[in-house]
Short mmCIF file of C-alpha atoms and ligand atoms in Angstrom, two decimals:
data_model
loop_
_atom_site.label_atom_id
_atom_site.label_comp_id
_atom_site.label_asym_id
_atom_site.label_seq_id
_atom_site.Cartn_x
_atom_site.Cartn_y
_atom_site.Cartn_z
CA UNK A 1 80.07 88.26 72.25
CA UNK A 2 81.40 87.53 75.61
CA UNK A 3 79.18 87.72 78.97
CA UNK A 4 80.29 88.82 82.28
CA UNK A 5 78.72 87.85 84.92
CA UNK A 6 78.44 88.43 88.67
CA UNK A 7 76.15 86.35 91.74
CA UNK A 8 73.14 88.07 93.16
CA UNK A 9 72.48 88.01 96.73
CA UNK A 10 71.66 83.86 97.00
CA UNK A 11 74.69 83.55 94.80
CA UNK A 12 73.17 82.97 91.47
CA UNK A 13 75.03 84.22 88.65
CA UNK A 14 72.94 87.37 86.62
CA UNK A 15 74.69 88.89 83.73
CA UNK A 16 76.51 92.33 84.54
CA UNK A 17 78.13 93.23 81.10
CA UNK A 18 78.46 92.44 77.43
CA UNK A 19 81.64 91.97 76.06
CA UNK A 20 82.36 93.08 72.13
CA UNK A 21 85.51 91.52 70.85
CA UNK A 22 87.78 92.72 68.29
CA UNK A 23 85.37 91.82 65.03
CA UNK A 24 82.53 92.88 67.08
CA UNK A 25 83.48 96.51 67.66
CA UNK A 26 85.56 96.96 64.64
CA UNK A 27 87.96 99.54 66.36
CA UNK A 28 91.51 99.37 64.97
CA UNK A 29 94.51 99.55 67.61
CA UNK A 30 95.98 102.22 65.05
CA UNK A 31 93.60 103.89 65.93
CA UNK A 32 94.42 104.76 69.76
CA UNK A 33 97.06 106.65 70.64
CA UNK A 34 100.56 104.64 71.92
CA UNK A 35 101.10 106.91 74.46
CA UNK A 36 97.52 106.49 75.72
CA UNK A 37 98.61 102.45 75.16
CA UNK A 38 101.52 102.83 77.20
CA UNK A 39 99.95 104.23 79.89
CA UNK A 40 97.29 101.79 80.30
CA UNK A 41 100.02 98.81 79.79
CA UNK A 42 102.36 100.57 82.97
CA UNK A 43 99.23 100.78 84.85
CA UNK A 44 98.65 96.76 84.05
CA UNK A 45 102.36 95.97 84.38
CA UNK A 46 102.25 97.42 87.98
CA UNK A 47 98.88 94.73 88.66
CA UNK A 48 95.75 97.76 88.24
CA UNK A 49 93.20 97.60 86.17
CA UNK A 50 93.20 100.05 83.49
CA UNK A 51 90.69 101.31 80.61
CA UNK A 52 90.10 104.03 77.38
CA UNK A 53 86.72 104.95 78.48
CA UNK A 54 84.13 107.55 77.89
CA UNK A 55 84.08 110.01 74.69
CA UNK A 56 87.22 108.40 73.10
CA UNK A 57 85.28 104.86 73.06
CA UNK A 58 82.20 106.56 71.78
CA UNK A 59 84.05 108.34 68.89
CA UNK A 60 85.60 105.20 67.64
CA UNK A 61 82.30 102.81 67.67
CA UNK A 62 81.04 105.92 65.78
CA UNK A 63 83.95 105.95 63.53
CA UNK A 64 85.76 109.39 64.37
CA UNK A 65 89.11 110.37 65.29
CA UNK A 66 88.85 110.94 69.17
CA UNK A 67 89.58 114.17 70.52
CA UNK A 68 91.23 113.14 73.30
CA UNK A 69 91.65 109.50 75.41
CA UNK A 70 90.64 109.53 78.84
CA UNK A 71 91.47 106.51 81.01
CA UNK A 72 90.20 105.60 84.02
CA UNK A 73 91.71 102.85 86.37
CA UNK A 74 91.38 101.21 89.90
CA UNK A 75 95.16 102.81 90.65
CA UNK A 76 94.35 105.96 93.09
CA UNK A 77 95.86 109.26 92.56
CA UNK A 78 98.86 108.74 94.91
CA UNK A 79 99.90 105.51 92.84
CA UNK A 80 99.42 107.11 89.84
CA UNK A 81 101.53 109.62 90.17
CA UNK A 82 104.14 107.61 91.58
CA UNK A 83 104.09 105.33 88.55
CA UNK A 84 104.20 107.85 86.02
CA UNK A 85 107.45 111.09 86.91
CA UNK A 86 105.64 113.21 83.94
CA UNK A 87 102.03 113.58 85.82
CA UNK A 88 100.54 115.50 88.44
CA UNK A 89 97.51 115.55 90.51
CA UNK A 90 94.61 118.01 89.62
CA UNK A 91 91.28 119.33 91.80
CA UNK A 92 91.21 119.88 94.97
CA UNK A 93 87.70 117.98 95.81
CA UNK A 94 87.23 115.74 92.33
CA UNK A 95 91.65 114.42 92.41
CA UNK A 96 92.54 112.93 89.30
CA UNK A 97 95.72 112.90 87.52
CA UNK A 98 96.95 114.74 84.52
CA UNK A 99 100.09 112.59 82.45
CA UNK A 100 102.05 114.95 80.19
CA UNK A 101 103.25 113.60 76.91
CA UNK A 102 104.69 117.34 75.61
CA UNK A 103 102.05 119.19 74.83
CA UNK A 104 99.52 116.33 75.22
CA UNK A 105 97.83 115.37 78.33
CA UNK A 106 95.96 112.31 79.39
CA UNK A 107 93.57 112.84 82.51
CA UNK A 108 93.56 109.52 84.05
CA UNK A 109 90.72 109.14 86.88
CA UNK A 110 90.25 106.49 89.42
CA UNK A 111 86.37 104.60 89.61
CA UNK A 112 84.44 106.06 91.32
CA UNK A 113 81.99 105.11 93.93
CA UNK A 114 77.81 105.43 94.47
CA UNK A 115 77.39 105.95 97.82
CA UNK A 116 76.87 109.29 97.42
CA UNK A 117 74.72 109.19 94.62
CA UNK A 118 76.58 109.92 90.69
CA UNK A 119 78.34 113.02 92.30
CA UNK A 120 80.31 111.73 94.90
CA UNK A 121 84.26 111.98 94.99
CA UNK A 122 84.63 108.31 96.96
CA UNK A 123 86.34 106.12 95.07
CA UNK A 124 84.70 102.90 93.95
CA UNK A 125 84.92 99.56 91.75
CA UNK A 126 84.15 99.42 87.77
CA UNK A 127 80.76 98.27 88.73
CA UNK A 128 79.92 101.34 90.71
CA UNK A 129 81.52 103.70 88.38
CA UNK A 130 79.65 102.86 85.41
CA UNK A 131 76.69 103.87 86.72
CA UNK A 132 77.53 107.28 87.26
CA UNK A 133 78.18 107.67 84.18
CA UNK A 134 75.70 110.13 81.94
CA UNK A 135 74.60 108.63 78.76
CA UNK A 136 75.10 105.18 77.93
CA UNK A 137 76.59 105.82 74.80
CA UNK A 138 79.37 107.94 77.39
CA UNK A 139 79.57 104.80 79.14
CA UNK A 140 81.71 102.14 77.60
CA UNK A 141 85.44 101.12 78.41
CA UNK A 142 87.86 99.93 76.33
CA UNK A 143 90.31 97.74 77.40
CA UNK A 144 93.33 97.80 74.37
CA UNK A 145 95.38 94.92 75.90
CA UNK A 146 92.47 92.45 74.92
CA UNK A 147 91.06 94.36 72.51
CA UNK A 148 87.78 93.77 74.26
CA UNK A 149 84.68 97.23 74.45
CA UNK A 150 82.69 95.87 77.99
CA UNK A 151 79.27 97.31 78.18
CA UNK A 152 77.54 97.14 81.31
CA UNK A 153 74.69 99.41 80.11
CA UNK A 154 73.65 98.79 76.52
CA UNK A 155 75.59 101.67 75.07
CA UNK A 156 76.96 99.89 71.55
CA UNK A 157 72.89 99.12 70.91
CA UNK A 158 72.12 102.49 71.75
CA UNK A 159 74.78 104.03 69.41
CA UNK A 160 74.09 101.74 66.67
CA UNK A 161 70.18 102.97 67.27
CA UNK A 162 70.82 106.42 67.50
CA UNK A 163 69.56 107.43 71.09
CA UNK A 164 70.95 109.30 74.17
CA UNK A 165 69.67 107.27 76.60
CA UNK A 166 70.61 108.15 80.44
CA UNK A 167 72.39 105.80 82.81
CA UNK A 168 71.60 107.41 85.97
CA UNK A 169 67.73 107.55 86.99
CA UNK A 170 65.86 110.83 85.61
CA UNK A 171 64.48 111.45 88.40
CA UNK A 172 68.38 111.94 90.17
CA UNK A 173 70.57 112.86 86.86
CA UNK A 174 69.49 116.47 86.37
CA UNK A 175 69.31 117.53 90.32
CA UNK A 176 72.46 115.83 91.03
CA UNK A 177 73.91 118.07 88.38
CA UNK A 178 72.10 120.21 85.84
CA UNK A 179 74.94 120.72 83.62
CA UNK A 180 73.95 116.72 82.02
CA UNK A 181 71.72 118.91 80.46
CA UNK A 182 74.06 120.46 78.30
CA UNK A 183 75.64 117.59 77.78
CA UNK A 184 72.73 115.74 76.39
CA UNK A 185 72.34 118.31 73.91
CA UNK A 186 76.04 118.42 72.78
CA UNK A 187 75.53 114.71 72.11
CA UNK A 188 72.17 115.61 70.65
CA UNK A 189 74.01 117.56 68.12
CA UNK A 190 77.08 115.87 67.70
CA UNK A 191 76.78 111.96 67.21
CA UNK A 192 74.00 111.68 65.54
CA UNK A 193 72.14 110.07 67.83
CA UNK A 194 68.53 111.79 68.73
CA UNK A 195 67.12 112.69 72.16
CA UNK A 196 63.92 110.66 72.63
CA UNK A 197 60.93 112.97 73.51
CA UNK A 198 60.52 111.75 77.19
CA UNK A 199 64.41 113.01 77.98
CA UNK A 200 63.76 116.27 75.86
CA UNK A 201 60.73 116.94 78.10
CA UNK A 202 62.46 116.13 81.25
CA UNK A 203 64.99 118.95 79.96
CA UNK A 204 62.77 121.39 79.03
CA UNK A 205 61.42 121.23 82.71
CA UNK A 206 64.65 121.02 84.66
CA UNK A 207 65.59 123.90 82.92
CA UNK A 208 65.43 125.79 85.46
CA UNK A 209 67.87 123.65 87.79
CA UNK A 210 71.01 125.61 85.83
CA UNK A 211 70.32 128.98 87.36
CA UNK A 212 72.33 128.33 90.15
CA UNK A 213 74.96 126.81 88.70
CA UNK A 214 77.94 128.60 88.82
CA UNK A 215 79.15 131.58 85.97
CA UNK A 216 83.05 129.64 85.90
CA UNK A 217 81.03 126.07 84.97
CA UNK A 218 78.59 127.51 82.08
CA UNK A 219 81.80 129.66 80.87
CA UNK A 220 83.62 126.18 80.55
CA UNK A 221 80.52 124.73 78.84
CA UNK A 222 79.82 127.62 76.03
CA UNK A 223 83.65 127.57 75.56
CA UNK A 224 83.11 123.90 74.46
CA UNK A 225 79.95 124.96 72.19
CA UNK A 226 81.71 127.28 70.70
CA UNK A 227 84.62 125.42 70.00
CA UNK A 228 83.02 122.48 68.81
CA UNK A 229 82.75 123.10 65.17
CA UNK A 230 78.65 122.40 65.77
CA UNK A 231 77.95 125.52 67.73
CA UNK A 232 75.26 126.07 65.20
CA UNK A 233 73.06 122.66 66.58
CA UNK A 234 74.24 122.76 69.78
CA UNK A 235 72.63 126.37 70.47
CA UNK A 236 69.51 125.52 68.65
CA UNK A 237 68.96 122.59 70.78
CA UNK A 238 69.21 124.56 73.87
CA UNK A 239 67.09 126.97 72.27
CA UNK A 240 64.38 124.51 72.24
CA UNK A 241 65.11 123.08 75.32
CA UNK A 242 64.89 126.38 77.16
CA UNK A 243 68.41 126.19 78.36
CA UNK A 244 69.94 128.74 76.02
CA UNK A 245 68.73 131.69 78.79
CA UNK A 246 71.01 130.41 81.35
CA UNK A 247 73.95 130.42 79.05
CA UNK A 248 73.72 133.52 76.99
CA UNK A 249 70.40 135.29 78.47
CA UNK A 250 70.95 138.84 76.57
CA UNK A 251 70.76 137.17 73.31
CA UNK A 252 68.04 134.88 73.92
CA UNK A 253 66.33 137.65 75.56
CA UNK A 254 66.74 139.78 72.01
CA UNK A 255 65.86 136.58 69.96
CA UNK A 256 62.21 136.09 71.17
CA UNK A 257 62.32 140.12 71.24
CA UNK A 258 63.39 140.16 67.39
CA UNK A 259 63.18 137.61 64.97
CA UNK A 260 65.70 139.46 63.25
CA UNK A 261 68.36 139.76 65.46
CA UNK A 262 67.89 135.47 65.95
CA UNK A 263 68.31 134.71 62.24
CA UNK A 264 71.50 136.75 61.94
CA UNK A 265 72.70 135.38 65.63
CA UNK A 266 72.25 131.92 64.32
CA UNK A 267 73.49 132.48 60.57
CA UNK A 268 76.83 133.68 62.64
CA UNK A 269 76.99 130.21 64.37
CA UNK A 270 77.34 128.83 60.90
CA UNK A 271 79.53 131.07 59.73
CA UNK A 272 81.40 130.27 63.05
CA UNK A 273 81.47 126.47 62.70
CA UNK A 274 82.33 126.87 59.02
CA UNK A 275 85.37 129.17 59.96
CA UNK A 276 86.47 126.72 62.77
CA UNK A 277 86.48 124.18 60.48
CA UNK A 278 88.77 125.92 57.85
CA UNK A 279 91.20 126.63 60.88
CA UNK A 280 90.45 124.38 63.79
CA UNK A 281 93.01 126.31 65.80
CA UNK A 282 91.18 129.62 65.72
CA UNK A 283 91.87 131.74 68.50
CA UNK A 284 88.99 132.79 71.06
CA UNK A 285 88.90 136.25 69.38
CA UNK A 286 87.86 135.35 66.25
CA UNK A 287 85.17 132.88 67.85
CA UNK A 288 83.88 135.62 69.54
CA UNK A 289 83.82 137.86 66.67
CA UNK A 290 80.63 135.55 65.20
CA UNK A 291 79.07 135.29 69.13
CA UNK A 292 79.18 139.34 69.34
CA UNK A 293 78.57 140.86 65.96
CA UNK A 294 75.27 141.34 65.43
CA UNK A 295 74.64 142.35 68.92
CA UNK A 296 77.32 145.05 67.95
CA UNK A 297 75.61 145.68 64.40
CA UNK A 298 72.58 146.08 66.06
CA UNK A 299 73.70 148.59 69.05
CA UNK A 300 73.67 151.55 66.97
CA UNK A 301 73.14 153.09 63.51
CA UNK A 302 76.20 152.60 61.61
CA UNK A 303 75.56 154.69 58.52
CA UNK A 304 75.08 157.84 60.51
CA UNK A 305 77.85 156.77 63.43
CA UNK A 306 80.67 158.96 62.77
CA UNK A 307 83.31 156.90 62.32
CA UNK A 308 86.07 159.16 62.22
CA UNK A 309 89.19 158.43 64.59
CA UNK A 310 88.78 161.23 67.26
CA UNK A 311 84.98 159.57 68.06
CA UNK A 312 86.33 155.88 67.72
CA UNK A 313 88.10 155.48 71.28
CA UNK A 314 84.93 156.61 72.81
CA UNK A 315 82.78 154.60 70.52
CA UNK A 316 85.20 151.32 71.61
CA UNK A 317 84.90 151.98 74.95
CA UNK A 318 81.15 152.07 74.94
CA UNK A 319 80.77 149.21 72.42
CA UNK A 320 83.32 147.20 74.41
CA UNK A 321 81.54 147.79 78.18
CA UNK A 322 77.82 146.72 76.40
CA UNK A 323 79.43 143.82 75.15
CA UNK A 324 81.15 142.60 77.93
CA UNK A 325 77.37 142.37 79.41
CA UNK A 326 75.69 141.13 76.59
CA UNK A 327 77.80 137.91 76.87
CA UNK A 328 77.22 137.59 80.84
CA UNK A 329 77.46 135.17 82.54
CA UNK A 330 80.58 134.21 80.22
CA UNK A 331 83.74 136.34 81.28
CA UNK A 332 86.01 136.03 78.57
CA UNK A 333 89.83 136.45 79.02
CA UNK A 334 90.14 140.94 78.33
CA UNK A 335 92.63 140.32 75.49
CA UNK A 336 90.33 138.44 73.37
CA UNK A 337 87.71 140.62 74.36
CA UNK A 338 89.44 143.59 72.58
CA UNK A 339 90.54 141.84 69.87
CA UNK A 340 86.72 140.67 69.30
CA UNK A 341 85.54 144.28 69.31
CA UNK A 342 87.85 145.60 67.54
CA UNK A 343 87.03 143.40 64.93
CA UNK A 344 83.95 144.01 64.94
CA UNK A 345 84.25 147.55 64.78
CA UNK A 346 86.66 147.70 62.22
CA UNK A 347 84.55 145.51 60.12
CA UNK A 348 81.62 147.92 60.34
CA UNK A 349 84.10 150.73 59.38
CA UNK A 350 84.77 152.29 62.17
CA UNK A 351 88.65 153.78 61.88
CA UNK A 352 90.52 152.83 65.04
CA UNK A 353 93.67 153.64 65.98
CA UNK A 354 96.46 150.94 65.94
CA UNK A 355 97.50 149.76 68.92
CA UNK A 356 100.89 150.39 69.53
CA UNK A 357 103.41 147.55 70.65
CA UNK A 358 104.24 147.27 74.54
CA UNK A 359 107.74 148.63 75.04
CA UNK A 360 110.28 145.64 75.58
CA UNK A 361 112.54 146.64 78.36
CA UNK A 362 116.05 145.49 77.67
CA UNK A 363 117.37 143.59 80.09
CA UNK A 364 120.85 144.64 81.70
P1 ATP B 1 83.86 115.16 74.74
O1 ATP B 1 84.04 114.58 73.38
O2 ATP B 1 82.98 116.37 74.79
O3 ATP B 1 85.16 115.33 75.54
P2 ATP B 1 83.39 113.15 76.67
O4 ATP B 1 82.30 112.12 76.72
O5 ATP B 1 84.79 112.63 76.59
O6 ATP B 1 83.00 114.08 75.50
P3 ATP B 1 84.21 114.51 79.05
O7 ATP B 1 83.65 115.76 79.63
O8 ATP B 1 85.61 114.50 78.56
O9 ATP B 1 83.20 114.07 77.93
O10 ATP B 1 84.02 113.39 80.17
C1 ATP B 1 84.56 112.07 80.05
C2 ATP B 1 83.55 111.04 80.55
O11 ATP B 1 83.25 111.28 81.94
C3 ATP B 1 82.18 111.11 79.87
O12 ATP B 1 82.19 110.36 78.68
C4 ATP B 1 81.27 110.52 80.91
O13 ATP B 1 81.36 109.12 80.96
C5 ATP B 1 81.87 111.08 82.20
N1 ATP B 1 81.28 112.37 82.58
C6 ATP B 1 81.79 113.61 82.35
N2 ATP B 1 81.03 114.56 82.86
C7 ATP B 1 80.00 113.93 83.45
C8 ATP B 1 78.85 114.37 84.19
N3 ATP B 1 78.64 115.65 84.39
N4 ATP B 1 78.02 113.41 84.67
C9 ATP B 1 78.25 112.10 84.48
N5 ATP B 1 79.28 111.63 83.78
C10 ATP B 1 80.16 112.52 83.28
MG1 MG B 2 86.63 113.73 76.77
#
């Protein structure tokens, strides 16, 4: 294990990271992906500083195939983009850069500074950035060139113990943004490692701090849970967190209403997550077949429903309009909407028309 230090204010040196070396860490090289390598190594080649860092680094101290590599760097967005022809700059506010390998994408961000707290969009050194990090186990970089994992917050330990422990203070990282919430849940449910009681009760009573957050941002986050392949944990940590309300509030409303309705809700998240694992490419439709079916199941009663076709446009109409509430905030894309309630409907019998094709007009 390597040390790195830095000098404190009278210019003594005080240790600032711990550096795991190849045996250490036991991640393979085959493991990352070479056109993740070859970015970093352009990035070096052209004298910046370049690193895997975040979720990817997490999943392979863990042992699992990462999802995607994200790579952060002291190049800013202008340079990047100028270094690599296939990328372009994303967000108006937060810029970062997006590199296109075909279908695959690399978001490559540039440190970020603290003078504005962990939310700021100034950008920074490595030093600064780590600490804006969320969860120390979020907070590692990987640098593939030396094969070296640097750790500037305890994050292996904290893996290899099994906590989510938070970087930032508590009494900043929910205020300064109260999706971190969510997040510590996911990770909750997802890696393994537990959330110690004094972070769950710091949850429970920030709860509240997601209620103005905006519809678009808890969309993106329930998209996540419920493509995860662990909506099932994920929404019953929330659930006993209290932050469940913000993101679906019909159906948490209807689960303390009716015990029920909450066993056959969360029975569907496991059906869900068993179904996404079978066919990880499952469109949103299907996903939101398990999300809206026994609200729809329990809307009316469907032995005495006529469900003859001359009834069933009216019936679709009505079913479709209370769903699209019951899952507010979310606003789903229309098309997988209808397919969702469709399926639903057709699944409880109800004999709807087919839709018929769009016309193709031919081109002269
Ligand atoms: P996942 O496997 O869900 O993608 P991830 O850790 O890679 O997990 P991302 O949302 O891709 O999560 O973010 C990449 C990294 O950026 C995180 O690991 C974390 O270090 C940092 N990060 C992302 N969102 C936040 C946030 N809201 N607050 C602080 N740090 C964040
Ligand atoms: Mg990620």
């Amino acid at each position: 294990m390597l040390i790195r230090y830095s000098a404190d204010s009278k210019g003594k040196p005080v240790q600032k990271a711990v550096i795991y070396t190849k045996t250490e860490h036991n991640i393979s090289l085959k493991s990352i992906d070479p056109d993740a390598l070859y970015v970093i190594s352009r990035l070096r080649e052209n004298c910046f500083d370049a690193y895997i860092v975040g979720g990817a680094v997490r999943d392979l101290i863990i042992g699992r195939t990462p999802k995607d590599f994200d790579i952060v760097t002291d190049a800013t967005p202008s340079r990047i983009k100028k270094i690599f022809r296939n990328s372009r700059i994303i967000g108006k506010r937060f810029r970062l850069v997006h590199i296109f390998f075909g279908q695959k994408i690399f978001e490559v961000s540039t440190f970020r500074s603290t003078v504005d707290g962990s939310v700021g969009n100034a950008f920074g050194t490595m030093d600064e950035d780590v600490m804006r990090r969320d969860f120390s186990l979020n907070a590692l970089y990987y640098d593939p060139i030396k094969e070296h994992v640097i750790d500037y917050v305890g994050g292996v330990k904290d893996i290899r113990k099994g906590i989510v422990r938070p970087v930032i203070p508590l009494n900043r990282i929910f205020i300064e943004d109260p999706v971190r919430m969510l997040r510590a849940v996911k990770y909750g449910a997802t890696t393994g490692c537990k959330i110690p009681h004094s972070l769950k009760k710091k949850i429970r009573s920030s709860a509240p701090l997601l209620a103005p957050v905006s519809p678009s941002r808890l969309t993106e986050e329930l998209l996540k849970i419920i493509n995860s392949g662990h909506s099932y944990d994920i929404v019953s940590g929330t659930l006993d967190t209290n932050l469940f309300e913000y993101l679906q509030p019909s159906a948490t409303n209807m689960m303390i209403e009716d015990r029920k309705f909450e066993k056959a809700y969360l029975h569907s998240l496991k059906e869900l997550d068993a179904a996404a694992a079978a066919n990880p490419g499952m469109r949103l439709g299907d996903r939101l077949f398990y999300i809206l079916r026994d609200f729809v199941t329990n809307l009316t009663d469907w032995s005495r429903e006529e469900k003859i076709t001359s009834i069933a446009a009216e019936l679709y109409k009505r079913t479709w309009a209370s769903c699209r509430n019951f899952i507010l905030p979310m606003n789903p894309q229309r098309t997988e909407l209808d397919y969702a309630v469709r399926k639903i409907l057709l699944s409880l019998g109800v004999q709807l028309k087919q839709r018929k094709p769009r016309k193709v007009q031919p081109k002269n």
